[in-house]
mmCIF file of C-alpha atoms and ligand atoms in Angstrom:
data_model
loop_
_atom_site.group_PDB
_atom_site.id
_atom_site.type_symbol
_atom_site.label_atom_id
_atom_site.label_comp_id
_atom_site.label_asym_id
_atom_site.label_seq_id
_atom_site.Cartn_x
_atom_site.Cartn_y
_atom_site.Cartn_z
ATOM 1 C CA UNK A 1 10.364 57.402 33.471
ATOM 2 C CA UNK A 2 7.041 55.469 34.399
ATOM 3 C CA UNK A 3 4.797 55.275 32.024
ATOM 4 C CA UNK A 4 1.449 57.539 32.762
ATOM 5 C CA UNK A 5 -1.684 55.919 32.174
ATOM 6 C CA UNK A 6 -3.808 59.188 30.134
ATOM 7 C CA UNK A 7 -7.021 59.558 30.989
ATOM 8 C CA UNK A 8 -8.061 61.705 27.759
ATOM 9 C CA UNK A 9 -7.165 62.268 24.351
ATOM 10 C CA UNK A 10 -8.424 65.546 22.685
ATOM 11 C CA UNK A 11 -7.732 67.058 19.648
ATOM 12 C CA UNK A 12 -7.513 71.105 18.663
ATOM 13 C CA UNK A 13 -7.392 71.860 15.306
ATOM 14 C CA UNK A 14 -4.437 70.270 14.103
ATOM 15 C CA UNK A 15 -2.852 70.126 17.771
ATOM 16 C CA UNK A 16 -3.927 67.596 20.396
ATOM 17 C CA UNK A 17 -2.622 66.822 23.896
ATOM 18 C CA UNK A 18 -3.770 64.731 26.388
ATOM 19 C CA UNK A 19 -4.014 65.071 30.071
ATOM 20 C CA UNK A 20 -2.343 62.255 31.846
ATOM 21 C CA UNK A 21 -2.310 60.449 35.000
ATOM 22 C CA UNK A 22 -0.184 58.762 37.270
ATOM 23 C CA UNK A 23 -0.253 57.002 40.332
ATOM 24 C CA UNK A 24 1.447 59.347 42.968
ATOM 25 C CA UNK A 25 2.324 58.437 46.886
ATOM 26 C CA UNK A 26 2.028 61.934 47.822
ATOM 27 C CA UNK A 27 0.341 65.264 47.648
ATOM 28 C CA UNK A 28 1.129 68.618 48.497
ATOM 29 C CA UNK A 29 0.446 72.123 47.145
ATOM 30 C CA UNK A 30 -3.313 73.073 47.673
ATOM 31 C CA UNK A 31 -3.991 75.954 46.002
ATOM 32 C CA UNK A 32 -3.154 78.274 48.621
ATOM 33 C CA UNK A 33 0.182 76.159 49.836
ATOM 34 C CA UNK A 34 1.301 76.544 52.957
ATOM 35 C CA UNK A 35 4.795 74.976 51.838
ATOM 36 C CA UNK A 36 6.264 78.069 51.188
ATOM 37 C CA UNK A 37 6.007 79.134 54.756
ATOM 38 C CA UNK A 38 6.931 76.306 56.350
ATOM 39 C CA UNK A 39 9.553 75.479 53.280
ATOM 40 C CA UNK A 40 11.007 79.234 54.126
ATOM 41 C CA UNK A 41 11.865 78.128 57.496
ATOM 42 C CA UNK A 42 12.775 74.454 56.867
ATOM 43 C CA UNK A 43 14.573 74.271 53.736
ATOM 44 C CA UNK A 44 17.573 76.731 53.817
ATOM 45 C CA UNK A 45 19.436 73.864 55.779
ATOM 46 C CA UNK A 46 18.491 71.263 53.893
ATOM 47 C CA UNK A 47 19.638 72.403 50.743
ATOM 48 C CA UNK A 48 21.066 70.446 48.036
ATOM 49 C CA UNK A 49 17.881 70.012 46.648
ATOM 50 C CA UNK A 50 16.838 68.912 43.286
ATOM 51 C CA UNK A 51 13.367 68.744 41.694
ATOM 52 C CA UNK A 52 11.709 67.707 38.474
ATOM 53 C CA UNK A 53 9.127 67.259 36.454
ATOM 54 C CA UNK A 54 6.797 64.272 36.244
ATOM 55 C CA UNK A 55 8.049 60.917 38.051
ATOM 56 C CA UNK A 56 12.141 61.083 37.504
ATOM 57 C CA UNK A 57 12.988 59.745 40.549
ATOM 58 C CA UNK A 58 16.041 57.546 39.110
ATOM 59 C CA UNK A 59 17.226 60.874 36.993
ATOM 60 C CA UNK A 60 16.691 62.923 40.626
ATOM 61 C CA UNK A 61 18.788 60.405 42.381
ATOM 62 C CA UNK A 62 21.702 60.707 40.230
ATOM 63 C CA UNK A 63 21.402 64.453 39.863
ATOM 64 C CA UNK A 64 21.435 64.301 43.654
ATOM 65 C CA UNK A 65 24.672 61.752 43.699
ATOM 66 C CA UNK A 66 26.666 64.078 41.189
ATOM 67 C CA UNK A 67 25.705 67.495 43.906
ATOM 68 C CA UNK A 68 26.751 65.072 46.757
ATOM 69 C CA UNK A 69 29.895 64.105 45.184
ATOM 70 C CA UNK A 70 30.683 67.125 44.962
ATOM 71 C CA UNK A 71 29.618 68.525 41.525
ATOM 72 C CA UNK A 72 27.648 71.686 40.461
ATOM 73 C CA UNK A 73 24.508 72.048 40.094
ATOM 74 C CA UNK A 74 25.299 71.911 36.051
ATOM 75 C CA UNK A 75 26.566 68.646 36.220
ATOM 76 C CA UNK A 76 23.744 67.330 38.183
ATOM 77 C CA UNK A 77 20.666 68.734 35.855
ATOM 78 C CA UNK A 78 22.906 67.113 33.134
ATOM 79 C CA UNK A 79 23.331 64.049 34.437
ATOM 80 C CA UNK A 80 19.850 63.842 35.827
ATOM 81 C CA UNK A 81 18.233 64.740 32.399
ATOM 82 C CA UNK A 82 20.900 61.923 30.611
ATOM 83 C CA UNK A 83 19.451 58.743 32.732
ATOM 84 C CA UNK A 84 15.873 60.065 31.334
ATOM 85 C CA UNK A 85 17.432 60.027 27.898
ATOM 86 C CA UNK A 86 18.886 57.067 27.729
ATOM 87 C CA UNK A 87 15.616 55.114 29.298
ATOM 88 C CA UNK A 88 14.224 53.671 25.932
ATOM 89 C CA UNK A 89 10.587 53.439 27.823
ATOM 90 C CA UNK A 90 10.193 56.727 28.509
ATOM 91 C CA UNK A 91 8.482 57.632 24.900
ATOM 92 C CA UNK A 92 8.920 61.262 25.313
ATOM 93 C CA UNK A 93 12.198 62.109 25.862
ATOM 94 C CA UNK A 94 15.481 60.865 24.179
ATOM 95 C CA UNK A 95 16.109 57.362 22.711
ATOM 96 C CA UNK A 96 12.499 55.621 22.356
ATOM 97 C CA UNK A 97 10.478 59.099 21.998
ATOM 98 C CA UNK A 98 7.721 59.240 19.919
ATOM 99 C CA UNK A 99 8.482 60.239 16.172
ATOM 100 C CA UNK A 100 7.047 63.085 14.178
ATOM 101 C CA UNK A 101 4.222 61.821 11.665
ATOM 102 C CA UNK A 102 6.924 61.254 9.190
ATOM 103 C CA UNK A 103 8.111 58.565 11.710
ATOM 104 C CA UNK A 104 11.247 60.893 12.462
ATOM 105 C CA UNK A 105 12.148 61.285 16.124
ATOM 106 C CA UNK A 106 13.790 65.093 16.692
ATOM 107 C CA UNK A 107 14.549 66.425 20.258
ATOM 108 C CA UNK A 108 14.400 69.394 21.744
ATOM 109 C CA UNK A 109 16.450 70.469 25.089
ATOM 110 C CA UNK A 110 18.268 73.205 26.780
ATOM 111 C CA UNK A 111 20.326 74.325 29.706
ATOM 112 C CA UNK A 112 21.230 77.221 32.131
ATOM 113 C CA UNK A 113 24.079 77.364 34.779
ATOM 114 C CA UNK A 114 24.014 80.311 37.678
ATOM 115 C CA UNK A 115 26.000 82.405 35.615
ATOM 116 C CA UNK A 116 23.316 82.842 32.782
ATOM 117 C CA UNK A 117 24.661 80.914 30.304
ATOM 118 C CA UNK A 118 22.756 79.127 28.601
ATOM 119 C CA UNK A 119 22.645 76.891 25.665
ATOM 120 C CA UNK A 120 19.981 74.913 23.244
ATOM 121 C CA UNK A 121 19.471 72.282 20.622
ATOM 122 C CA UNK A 122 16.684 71.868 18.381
ATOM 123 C CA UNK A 123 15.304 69.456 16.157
ATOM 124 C CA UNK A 124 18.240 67.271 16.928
ATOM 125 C CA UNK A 125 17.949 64.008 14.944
ATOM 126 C CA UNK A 126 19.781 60.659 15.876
ATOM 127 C CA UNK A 127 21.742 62.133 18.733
ATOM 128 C CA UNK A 128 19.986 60.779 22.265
ATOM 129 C CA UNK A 129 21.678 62.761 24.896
ATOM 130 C CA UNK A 130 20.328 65.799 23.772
ATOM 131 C CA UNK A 131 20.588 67.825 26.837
ATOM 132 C CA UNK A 132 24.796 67.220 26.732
ATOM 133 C CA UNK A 133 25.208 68.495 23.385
ATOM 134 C CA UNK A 134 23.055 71.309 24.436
ATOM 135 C CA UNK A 135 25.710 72.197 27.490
ATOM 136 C CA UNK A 136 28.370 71.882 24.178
ATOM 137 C CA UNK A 137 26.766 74.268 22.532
ATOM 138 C CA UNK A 138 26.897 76.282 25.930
ATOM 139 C CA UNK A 139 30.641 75.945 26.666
ATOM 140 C CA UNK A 140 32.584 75.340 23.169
ATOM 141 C CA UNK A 141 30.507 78.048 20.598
ATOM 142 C CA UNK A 142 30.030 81.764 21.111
ATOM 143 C CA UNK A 143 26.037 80.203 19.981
ATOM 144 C CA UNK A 144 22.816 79.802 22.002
ATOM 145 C CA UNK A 145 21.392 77.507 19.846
ATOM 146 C CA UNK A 146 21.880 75.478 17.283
ATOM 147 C CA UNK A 147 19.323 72.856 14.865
ATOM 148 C CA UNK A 148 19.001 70.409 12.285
ATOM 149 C CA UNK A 149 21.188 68.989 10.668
ATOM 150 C CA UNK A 150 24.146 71.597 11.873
ATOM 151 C CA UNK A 151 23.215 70.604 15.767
ATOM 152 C CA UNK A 152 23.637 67.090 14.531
ATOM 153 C CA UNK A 153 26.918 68.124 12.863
ATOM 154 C CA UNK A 154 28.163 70.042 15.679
ATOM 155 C CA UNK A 155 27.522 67.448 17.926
ATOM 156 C CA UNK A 156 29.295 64.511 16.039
ATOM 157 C CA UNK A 157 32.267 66.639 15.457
ATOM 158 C CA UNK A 158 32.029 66.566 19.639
ATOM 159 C CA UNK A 159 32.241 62.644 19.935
ATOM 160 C CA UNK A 160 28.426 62.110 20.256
ATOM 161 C CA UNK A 161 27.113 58.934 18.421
ATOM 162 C CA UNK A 162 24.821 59.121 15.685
ATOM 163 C CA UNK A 163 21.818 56.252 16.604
ATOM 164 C CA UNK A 164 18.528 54.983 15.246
ATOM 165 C CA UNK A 165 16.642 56.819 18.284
ATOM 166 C CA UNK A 166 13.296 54.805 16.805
ATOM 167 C CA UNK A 167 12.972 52.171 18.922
ATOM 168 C CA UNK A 168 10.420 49.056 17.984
ATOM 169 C CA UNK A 169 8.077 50.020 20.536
ATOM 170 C CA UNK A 170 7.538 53.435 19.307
ATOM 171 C CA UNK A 171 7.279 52.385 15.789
ATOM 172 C CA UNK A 172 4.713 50.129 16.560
ATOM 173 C CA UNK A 173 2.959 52.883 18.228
ATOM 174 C CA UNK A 174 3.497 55.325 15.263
ATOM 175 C CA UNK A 175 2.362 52.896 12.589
ATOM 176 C CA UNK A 176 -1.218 52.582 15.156
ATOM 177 C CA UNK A 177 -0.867 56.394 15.101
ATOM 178 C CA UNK A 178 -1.258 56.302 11.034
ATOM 179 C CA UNK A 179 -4.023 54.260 10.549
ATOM 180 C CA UNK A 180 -6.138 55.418 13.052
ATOM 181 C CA UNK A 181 -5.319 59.177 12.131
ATOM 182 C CA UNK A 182 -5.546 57.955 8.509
ATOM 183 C CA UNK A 183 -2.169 60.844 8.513
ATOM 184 C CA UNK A 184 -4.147 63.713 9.179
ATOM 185 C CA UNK A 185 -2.314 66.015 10.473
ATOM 186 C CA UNK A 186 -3.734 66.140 13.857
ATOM 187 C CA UNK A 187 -1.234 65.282 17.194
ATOM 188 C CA UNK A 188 -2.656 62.745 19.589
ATOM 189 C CA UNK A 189 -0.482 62.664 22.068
ATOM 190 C CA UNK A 190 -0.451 59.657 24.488
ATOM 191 C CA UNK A 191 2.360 61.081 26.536
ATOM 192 C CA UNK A 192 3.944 64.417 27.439
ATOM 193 C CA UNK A 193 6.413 63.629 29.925
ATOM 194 C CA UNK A 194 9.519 66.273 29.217
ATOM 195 C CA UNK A 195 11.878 66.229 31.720
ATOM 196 C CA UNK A 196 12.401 69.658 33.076
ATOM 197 C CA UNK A 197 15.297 69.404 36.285
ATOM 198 C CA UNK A 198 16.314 72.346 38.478
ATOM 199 C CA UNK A 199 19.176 71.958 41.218
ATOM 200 C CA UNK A 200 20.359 74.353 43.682
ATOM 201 C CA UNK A 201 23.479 73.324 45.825
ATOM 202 C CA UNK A 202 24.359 74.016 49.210
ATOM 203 C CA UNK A 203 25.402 77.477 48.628
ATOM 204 C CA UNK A 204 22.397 78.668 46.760
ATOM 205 C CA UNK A 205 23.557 78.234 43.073
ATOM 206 C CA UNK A 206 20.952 77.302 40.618
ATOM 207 C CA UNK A 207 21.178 75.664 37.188
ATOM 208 C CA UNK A 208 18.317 74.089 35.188
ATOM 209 C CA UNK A 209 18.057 71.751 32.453
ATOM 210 C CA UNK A 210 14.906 70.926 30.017
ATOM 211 C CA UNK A 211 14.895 67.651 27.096
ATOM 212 C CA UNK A 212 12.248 66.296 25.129
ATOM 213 C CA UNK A 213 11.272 64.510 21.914
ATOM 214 C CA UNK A 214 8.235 67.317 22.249
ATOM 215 C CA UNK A 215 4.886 66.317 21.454
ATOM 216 C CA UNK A 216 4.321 62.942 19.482
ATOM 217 C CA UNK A 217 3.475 62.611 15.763
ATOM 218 C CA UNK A 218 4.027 66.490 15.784
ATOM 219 C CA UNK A 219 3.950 68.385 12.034
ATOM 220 C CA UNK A 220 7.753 67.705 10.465
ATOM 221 C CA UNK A 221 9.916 70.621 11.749
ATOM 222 C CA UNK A 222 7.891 71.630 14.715
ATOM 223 C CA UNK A 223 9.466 73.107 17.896
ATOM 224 C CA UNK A 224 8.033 73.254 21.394
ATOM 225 C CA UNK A 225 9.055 75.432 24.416
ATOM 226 C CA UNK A 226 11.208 72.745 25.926
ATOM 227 C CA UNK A 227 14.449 73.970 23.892
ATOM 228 C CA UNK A 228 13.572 78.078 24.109
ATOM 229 C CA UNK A 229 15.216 79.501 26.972
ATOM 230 C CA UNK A 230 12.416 81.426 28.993
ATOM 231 C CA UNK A 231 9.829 79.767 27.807
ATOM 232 C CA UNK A 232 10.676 76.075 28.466
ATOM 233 C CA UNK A 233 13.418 76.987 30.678
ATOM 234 C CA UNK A 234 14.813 79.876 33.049
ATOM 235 C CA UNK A 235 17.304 80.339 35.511
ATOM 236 C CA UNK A 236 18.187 83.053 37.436
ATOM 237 C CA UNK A 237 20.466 82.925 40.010
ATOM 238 C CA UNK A 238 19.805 86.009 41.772
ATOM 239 C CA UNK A 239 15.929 84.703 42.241
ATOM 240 C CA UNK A 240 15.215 81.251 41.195
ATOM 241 C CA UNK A 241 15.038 79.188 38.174
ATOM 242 C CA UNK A 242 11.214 77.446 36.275
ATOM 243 C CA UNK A 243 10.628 74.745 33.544
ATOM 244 C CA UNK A 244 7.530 73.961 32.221
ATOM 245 C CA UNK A 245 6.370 71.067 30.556
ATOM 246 C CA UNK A 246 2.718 70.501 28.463
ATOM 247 C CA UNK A 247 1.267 71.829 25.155
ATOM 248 C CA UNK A 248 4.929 73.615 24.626
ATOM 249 C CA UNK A 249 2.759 76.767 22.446
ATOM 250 C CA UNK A 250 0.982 77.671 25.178
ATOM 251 C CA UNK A 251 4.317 78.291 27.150
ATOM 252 C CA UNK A 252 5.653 79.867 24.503
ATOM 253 C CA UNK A 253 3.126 82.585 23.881
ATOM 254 C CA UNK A 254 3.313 83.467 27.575
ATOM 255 C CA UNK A 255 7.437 83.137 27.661
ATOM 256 C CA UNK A 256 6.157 80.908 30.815
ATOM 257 C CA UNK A 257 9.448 79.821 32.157
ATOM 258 C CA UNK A 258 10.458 83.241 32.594
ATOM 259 C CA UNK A 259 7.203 84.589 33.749
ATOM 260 C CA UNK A 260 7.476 82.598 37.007
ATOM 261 C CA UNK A 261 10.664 83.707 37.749
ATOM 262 C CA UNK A 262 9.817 87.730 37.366
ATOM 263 C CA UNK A 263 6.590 86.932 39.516
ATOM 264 C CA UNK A 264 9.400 85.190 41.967
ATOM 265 C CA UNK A 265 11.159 88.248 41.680
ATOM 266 C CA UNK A 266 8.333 90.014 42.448
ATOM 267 C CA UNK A 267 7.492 88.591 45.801
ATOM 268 C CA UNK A 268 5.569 86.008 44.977
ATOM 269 C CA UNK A 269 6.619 82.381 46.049
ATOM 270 C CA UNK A 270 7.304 79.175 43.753
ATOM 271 C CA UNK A 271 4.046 78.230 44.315
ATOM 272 C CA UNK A 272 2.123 81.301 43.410
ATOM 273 C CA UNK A 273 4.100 82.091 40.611
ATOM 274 C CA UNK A 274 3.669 78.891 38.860
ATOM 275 C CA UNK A 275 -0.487 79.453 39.754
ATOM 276 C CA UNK A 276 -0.207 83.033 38.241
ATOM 277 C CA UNK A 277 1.662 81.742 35.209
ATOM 278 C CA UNK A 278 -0.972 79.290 34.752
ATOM 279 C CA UNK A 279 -3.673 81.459 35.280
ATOM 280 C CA UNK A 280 -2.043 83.424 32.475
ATOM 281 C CA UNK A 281 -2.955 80.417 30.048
ATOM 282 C CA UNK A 282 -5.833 79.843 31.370
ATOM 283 C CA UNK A 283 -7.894 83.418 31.533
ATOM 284 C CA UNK A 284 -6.860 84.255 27.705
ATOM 285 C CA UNK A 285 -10.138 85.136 25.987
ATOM 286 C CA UNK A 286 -11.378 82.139 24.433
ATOM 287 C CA UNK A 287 -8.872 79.588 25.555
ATOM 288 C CA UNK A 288 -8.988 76.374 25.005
ATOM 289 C CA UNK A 289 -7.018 74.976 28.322
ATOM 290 C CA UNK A 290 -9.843 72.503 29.050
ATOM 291 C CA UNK A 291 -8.079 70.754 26.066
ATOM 292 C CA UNK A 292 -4.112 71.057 26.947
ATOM 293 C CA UNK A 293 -2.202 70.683 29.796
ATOM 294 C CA UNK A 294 0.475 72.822 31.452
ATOM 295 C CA UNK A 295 2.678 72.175 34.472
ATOM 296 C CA UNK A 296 5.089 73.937 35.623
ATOM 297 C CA UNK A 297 7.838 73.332 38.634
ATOM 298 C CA UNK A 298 9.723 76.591 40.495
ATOM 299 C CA UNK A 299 12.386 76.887 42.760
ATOM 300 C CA UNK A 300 13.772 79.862 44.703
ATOM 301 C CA UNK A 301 16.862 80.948 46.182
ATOM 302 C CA UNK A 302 15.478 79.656 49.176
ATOM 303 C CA UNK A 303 14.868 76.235 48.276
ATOM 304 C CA UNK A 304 11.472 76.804 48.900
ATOM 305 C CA UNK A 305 9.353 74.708 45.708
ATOM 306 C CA UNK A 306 6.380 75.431 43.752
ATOM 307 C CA UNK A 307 4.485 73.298 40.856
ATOM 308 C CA UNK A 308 1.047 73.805 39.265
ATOM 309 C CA UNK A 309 -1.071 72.834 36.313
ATOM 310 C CA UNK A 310 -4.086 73.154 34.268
ATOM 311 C CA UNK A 311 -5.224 69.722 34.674
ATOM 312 C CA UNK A 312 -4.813 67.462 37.975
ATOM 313 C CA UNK A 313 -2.607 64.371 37.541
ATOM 314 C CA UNK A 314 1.008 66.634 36.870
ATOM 315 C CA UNK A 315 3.373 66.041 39.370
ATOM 316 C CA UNK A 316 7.185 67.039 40.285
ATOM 317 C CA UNK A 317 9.870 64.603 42.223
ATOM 318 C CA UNK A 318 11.405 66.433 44.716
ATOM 319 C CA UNK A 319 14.590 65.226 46.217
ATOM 320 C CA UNK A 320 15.698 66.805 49.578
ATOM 321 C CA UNK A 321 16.950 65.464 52.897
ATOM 322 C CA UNK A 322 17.625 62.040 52.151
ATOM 323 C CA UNK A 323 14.006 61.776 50.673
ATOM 324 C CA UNK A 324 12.990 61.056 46.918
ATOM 325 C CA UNK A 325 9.379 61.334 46.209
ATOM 326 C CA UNK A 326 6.742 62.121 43.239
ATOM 327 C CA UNK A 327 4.427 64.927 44.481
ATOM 328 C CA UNK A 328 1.142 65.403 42.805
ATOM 329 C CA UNK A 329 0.757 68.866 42.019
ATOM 330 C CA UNK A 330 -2.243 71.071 42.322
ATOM 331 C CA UNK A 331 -4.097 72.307 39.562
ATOM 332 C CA UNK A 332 -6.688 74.628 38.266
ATOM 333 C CA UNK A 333 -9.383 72.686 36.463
ATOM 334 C CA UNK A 334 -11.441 71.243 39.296
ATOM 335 C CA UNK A 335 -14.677 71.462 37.530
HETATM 336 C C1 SD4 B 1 6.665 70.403 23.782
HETATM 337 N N1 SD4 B 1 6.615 70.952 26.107
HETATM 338 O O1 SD4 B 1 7.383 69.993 22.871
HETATM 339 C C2 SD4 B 1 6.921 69.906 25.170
HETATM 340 C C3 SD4 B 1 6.140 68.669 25.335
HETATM 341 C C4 SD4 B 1 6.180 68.142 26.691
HETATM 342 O O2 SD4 B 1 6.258 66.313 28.004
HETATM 343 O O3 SD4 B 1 6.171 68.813 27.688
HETATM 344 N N2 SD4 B 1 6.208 66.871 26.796
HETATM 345 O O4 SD4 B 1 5.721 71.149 23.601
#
């Protein structure tokens, strides 16, 4: 994952995210995007498509090698979300994530196949490929989700490898973290970069897939939205599938994953559901969005695409017709 350069850092009491920014060789989605007309007409035949959140294109590639190999759309969000996990310079997802302010790192992630199963993992410690113990918890227990120490557990008992997921870089970073928070328990977070991965295959099917370490230097024991089907997460194969990635309590007081895809159901295309879910955030009495950021990406049965945030500089790789590309998404704060 490329590293975003963040423009601000802002604190809310005892939460802060930052809004981040990346260079991007593309833009679509104004406000009122035309792509789902012209995707409505142009996409059904150009389906496998997979998209993502933030600038994956190495974990799109291989989710789009897996679908054109031959394998479901379950294998590819897996094996998309895995390359992201295993890149020790992505600091927000996987081995190298930013720790907890106790210096511990603890992931979050979760899956969905067409069929609506689904399955999670939650403050998983010292296990990296977070997203595949998730699909174990999927296939092999009668569970949803699992945490702690018993995820851990669970997944060693499965073959995964315990590992230091601390890597230098992000202990330097913490211990920078600690004296210039002098510990309080405030969040600055310098990245938020979850990968959130949706595939549909030539036939229409839809999985999704969702893996983070969640937001840095986080209170010991916190959970986002990344790991909480509907909220960080939601497929449904009749309609379309969302993730969301950002301030991960926001999504969860709106259950924003699976907003967007009732809107979808609704009539509404991926792009105007992801605005309305946004809009949901954003027109709460009193909120505080000019603080947090939200994104989230859509997909429908279609193929047709939607993505939308709070603040500008979110963006989605989409990977469709041979092409691979980061596309800046729109976004509502344009004061
Ligand atoms: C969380 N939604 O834990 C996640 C953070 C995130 O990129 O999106 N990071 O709240």
């Amino acid at each position: 994952m490329k590293r975003r350069q963040f423009l601000k850092n802002a604190s809310l009491t005892g939460v802060g995210l930052s809004v981040g920014t990346t260079l991007l060789n593309c833009a679509e989605n104004t406000s009122k995007s035309k792509e789902a007309s012209v995707a409505s007409a142009s996409t059904k035949a150009t389906l496998p498509l997979v998209i993502a959140t933030w600038h994956v294109e190495n974990a799109t590639a291989k989710a789009m090698e897996v679908l054109q190999a031959g394998g479901n759309t379950l294998d590819a969000v897996e094996q998309g979300c895995r390359i992201e996990e295993a890149n020790e310079n992505g600091q927000s997802v996987g081995k190298g994530g930013l720790p907890d302010r106790d210096g511990n790192v603890t992931l979050d992630a979760c899956i969905m196949d067409q069929h609506g199963n689904c399955g999670s993992v939650v403050y998983l410690q010292n296990i990296k490929h977070a997203v595949s113990v998730a699909r174990k918890v999927m296939e092999d227990t009668p569970h949803v989700m699992l945490a702690g120490e018993g995820a851990k557990q669970f997944a060693i008992s499965k073959g995964f490898q315990p590992e230091d997921l601390l890597t230098e870089a992000s202990k330097t970073a913490w211990k920078k973290w600690k004296v210039e928070a002098q510990y309080k328990p405030i969040i600055n977070i310098e990245n938020h970069d979850t990968i959130g991965m949706l595939a549909i295959d030539k036939n229409g099917d839809i999985s999704g897939a969702c893996t983070t370490s969640g937001l840095a230097y986080k209170l010991g024991g916190r959970v986002g939205d990344s790991p909480i089907i509907g909220s960080g997460l939601f497929v449904d194969n009749e309609i379309g599938a969302a993730v969301a990635t950002g301030l991960g309590e926001e999504v969860v007081k709106t259950v924003g994953s699976f907003l967007v895809v009732e809107l979808m159901r609704q009539g509404k295309s991926p792009q105007e559901a992801c605005e309305e879910a946004i809009r949901r955030i954003v027109n709460k009495p009193n909120s505080d969005y000019k603080n947090f950021q939200v994104g989230y990406i859509a997909i429908n049965k279609k193929g047709e695409t939607g993505s939308y945030a709070i603040h500008q500089w979110f963006s989605m790789t989409k990977f469709q017709g041979g092409v691979n590309a980061q596309i800046q998404s729109d976004y509502f704060n344009k004061a």
